[in-house]
Tab-separated table of C-alpha atoms in Angstrom:
chain	number	residue	atom	x	y	z
Y	2	MET	CA	2.971	-5.525	-22.074
Y	3	TYR	CA	4.785	-4.939	-18.814
Y	4	GLU	CA	7.245	-7.454	-17.513
Y	5	PHE	CA	9.351	-6.661	-14.494
Y	6	ARG	CA	11.952	-9.017	-13.093
Y	7	ILE	CA	12.618	-7.675	-9.654
Y	8	GLU	CA	15.383	-9.608	-7.998
Y	9	ALA	CA	17.643	-8.141	-5.370
Y	10	ALA	CA	20.131	-9.315	-2.800
Y	11	ASP	CA	19.039	-6.702	-0.270
Y	12	LYS	CA	15.888	-4.755	0.543
Y	13	ALA	CA	17.305	-1.374	-0.454
Y	14	GLU	CA	17.904	-2.645	-4.004
Y	15	LEU	CA	14.572	-4.496	-4.019
Y	16	TYR	CA	12.683	-1.300	-3.205
Y	17	ARG	CA	14.767	0.725	-5.672
Y	18	GLN	CA	13.665	-1.678	-8.418
Y	19	LEU	CA	10.054	-1.735	-7.158
Y	20	ILE	CA	9.829	2.050	-7.154
Y	21	GLU	CA	11.356	2.220	-10.628
Y	22	ALA	CA	8.770	-0.300	-11.874
Y	23	ALA	CA	5.905	1.518	-10.117
Y	24	ASP	CA	7.077	4.752	-11.703
Y	25	ALA	CA	6.998	3.141	-15.152
Y	26	LEU	CA	3.535	1.659	-14.523
Y	27	THR	CA	1.922	4.863	-13.262
Y	28	ALA	CA	3.702	7.669	-15.151
Y	29	GLY	CA	1.193	9.596	-17.209
Y	30	GLU	CA	-1.790	7.401	-16.264
Y	31	PRO	CA	-4.663	9.632	-15.122
Y	32	ASP	CA	-6.796	6.952	-13.455
Y	33	ALA	CA	-6.069	6.502	-9.740
Y	34	ILE	CA	-7.842	3.129	-9.507
Y	35	ALA	CA	-5.845	1.727	-12.430
Y	36	ASN	CA	-2.628	2.938	-10.819
Y	37	MET	CA	-3.534	1.345	-7.478
Y	38	ALA	CA	-4.441	-1.925	-9.208
Y	39	ASN	CA	-1.142	-2.150	-11.053
Y	40	VAL	CA	0.914	-1.271	-7.972
Y	41	ALA	CA	-0.980	-3.786	-5.804
Y	42	ALA	CA	-0.216	-6.493	-8.387
Y	43	LEU	CA	3.426	-5.394	-8.659
Y	44	LEU	CA	3.898	-5.593	-4.886
Y	45	TRP	CA	2.091	-8.950	-4.708
Y	46	GLU	CA	4.377	-10.420	-7.374
Y	47	SER	CA	7.609	-8.836	-6.112
Y	48	LEU	CA	7.581	-8.908	-2.314
Y	49	PRO	CA	8.067	-12.286	-0.660
Y	50	ASP	CA	5.884	-13.681	2.095
Y	51	LEU	CA	2.713	-11.611	1.630
Y	52	ASN	CA	-0.857	-12.803	1.931
Y	53	TRP	CA	-2.414	-9.408	1.039
Y	54	SER	CA	-1.278	-6.331	-0.859
Y	55	GLY	CA	-3.503	-3.396	-1.643
Y	56	PHE	CA	-5.061	-0.060	-0.917
Y	57	TYR	CA	-7.829	1.431	1.154
Y	58	ARG	CA	-9.084	4.774	-0.209
Y	59	ASN	CA	-10.179	7.766	1.843
Y	60	VAL	CA	-13.801	8.211	0.806
Y	61	GLY	CA	-15.867	10.611	2.858
Y	62	GLY	CA	-13.614	10.328	5.900
Y	63	GLU	CA	-13.514	6.533	6.115
Y	64	LEU	CA	-11.333	3.920	4.471
Y	65	VAL	CA	-12.999	2.024	1.636
Y	66	LEU	CA	-11.471	-1.052	0.027
Y	67	GLY	CA	-9.543	-0.320	-3.156
Y	68	PRO	CA	-7.599	-2.493	-5.577
Y	69	PHE	CA	-5.785	-5.424	-3.975
Y	70	GLN	CA	-4.312	-8.898	-4.385
Y	71	GLY	CA	-5.174	-11.624	-1.890
Y	72	ARG	CA	-8.272	-12.943	-0.147
Y	73	ALA	CA	-11.490	-10.964	0.093
Y	74	ALA	CA	-11.115	-8.146	2.634
Y	75	CYS	CA	-13.006	-5.811	4.924
Y	76	ILE	CA	-14.817	-3.209	2.840
Y	77	ARG	CA	-14.971	-0.224	5.222
Y	78	ILE	CA	-12.652	0.734	8.074
Y	79	PRO	CA	-13.280	3.776	10.306
Y	80	PHE	CA	-10.367	6.115	10.958
Y	81	GLY	CA	-8.701	5.148	14.238
Y	82	LYS	CA	-9.784	1.474	14.083
Y	83	GLY	CA	-7.297	-1.315	13.461
Y	84	VAL	CA	-3.897	-0.893	11.843
Y	85	CYS	CA	-5.209	0.777	8.675
Y	86	GLY	CA	-7.500	3.127	10.569
Y	87	THR	CA	-4.680	4.073	12.938
Y	88	ALA	CA	-2.395	4.915	10.004
Y	89	ALA	CA	-5.203	6.991	8.481
Y	90	ALA	CA	-5.919	8.871	11.719
Y	91	THR	CA	-2.267	9.575	12.582
Y	92	LEU	CA	-0.884	9.911	9.040
Y	93	GLU	CA	2.031	7.796	10.305
Y	94	PRO	CA	3.235	4.412	9.009
Y	95	GLN	CA	2.241	1.466	11.188
Y	96	CYS	CA	4.674	-1.471	11.249
Y	97	VAL	CA	3.118	-4.170	13.410
Y	98	GLU	CA	5.079	-7.312	14.300
Y	99	ASP	CA	2.059	-9.131	15.791
Y	100	VAL	CA	-1.348	-7.950	14.635
Y	101	HIS	CA	-3.065	-10.066	17.287
Y	102	ALA	CA	-1.432	-7.905	19.975
Y	103	PHE	CA	-2.441	-4.628	18.256
Y	104	PRO	CA	-5.277	-2.911	20.177
Y	105	GLY	CA	-8.461	-2.964	18.093
Y	106	HIS	CA	-6.977	-5.093	15.309
Y	107	ILE	CA	-9.539	-5.903	12.610
Y	108	ALA	CA	-9.028	-9.498	11.467
Y	109	CYS	CA	-10.025	-9.420	7.807
Y	110	ASP	CA	-7.863	-12.501	7.151
Y	111	SER	CA	-7.118	-14.784	10.093
Y	112	ALA	CA	-3.883	-15.884	8.364
Y	113	SER	CA	-2.324	-12.426	8.785
Y	114	ALA	CA	0.276	-12.225	11.545
Y	115	SER	CA	2.096	-8.964	10.751
Y	116	GLU	CA	1.175	-5.836	8.853
Y	117	LEU	CA	2.656	-2.685	7.347
Y	118	VAL	CA	0.363	0.236	6.544
Y	119	VAL	CA	1.659	3.457	4.996
Y	120	PRO	CA	-0.534	6.545	4.507
Y	121	ILE	CA	-0.467	8.160	1.079
Y	122	VAL	CA	-0.736	11.902	1.654
Y	123	GLU	CA	-0.776	14.846	-0.756
Y	124	ASP	CA	-0.694	18.418	0.584
Y	125	GLY	CA	-1.580	17.205	4.086
Y	126	ARG	CA	-4.658	15.299	2.830
Y	127	LEU	CA	-4.986	11.528	3.144
Y	128	ILE	CA	-5.663	9.946	-0.233
Y	129	ALA	CA	-5.341	6.275	0.695
Y	130	VAL	CA	-3.305	3.812	2.687
Y	131	LEU	CA	-1.046	1.125	1.285
Y	132	ASP	CA	-1.613	-2.101	3.234
Y	133	LEU	CA	0.678	-5.145	3.238
Y	134	ASP	CA	-0.091	-8.255	5.299
Y	135	SER	CA	2.045	-11.325	5.957
Y	136	PRO	CA	1.347	-14.687	7.577
Y	137	THR	CA	4.783	-14.445	9.236
Y	138	PRO	CA	5.192	-12.562	12.524
Y	139	ALA	CA	7.624	-9.603	12.349
Y	140	ARG	CA	7.834	-9.902	8.535
Y	141	PHE	CA	8.282	-6.133	8.033
Y	142	ASP	CA	11.188	-4.004	9.232
Y	143	ALA	CA	12.580	-0.461	8.937
Y	144	ALA	CA	13.774	-1.114	5.362
Y	145	ASP	CA	10.227	-2.104	4.352
Y	146	VAL	CA	8.839	1.035	6.005
Y	147	GLU	CA	11.397	3.237	4.241
Y	148	GLY	CA	10.766	1.611	0.861
Y	149	CYS	CA	6.972	1.848	1.185
Y	150	VAL	CA	7.124	5.474	2.378
Y	151	THR	CA	9.188	6.328	-0.722
Y	152	LEU	CA	6.666	4.463	-2.872
Y	153	ALA	CA	3.786	6.360	-1.222
Y	154	GLN	CA	5.524	9.660	-1.978
Y	155	LEU	CA	5.838	8.673	-5.645
Y	156	LEU	CA	2.196	7.600	-5.821
Y	157	ALA	CA	0.580	10.497	-3.948
Y	158	PRO	CA	0.295	12.945	-6.877
Y	159	ARG	CA	-0.611	10.083	-9.226
Y	160	LEU	CA	-3.560	9.072	-7.056
Y	161	SER	CA	-4.793	12.504	-6.015
Y	162	GLY	CA	-5.059	14.521	-9.184
Y	163	GLY	CA	-2.414	16.818	-7.685
Y	164	SER	CA	-0.364	19.219	-9.726
Y	165	LYS	CA	2.981	17.502	-9.090
Y	166	GLY	CA	2.869	15.142	-12.037
Y	167	GLY	CA	-0.245	13.175	-11.177
Y	168	HIS	CA	-3.475	13.240	-13.077
Y	169	GLY	CA	-5.587	10.962	-10.877
Y	170	GLU	CA	-9.328	11.379	-10.808
Y	171	LEU	CA	-9.933	10.102	-7.258
Y	172	LYS	CA	-11.706	12.754	-5.187
Y	173	ASN	CA	-11.651	12.529	-1.407
Y	174	SER	CA	-13.135	14.447	1.476
């Protein structure tokens, strides 16, 4: 049984604890979907003010819904469309204060007001994107981006089947 009590006075410590917990949850687990599911649940339980936490996987050059916590979501997102598709196309984190002002925003949940999407990349290849949504405008900041980028770097070999400590079985184009 896993039980993590993540409590921190500042975001740097919060993300340090989150990454430590994600490391414990995913170390040695060969199944990418299981790892995504546990991390989505960990983020959902640990980060305040979220209405969605999860992953979109790169399957055949488009984003396909992966494990998540929150309301039902869009199933497929083309690269370059919306916040997730933009992160996938550019391989750059997208921290959006007001999703309604984002060109081409895809409204999977009308309650979402801000969003953070971080690409998970191994050897220059997109594996998935980590997607966090909040009902509060400007919920995410540079500390959230930094923490989620570090988390994505930890997860990349564990979701890709790469040789750097991961044993994931997820195959992407």
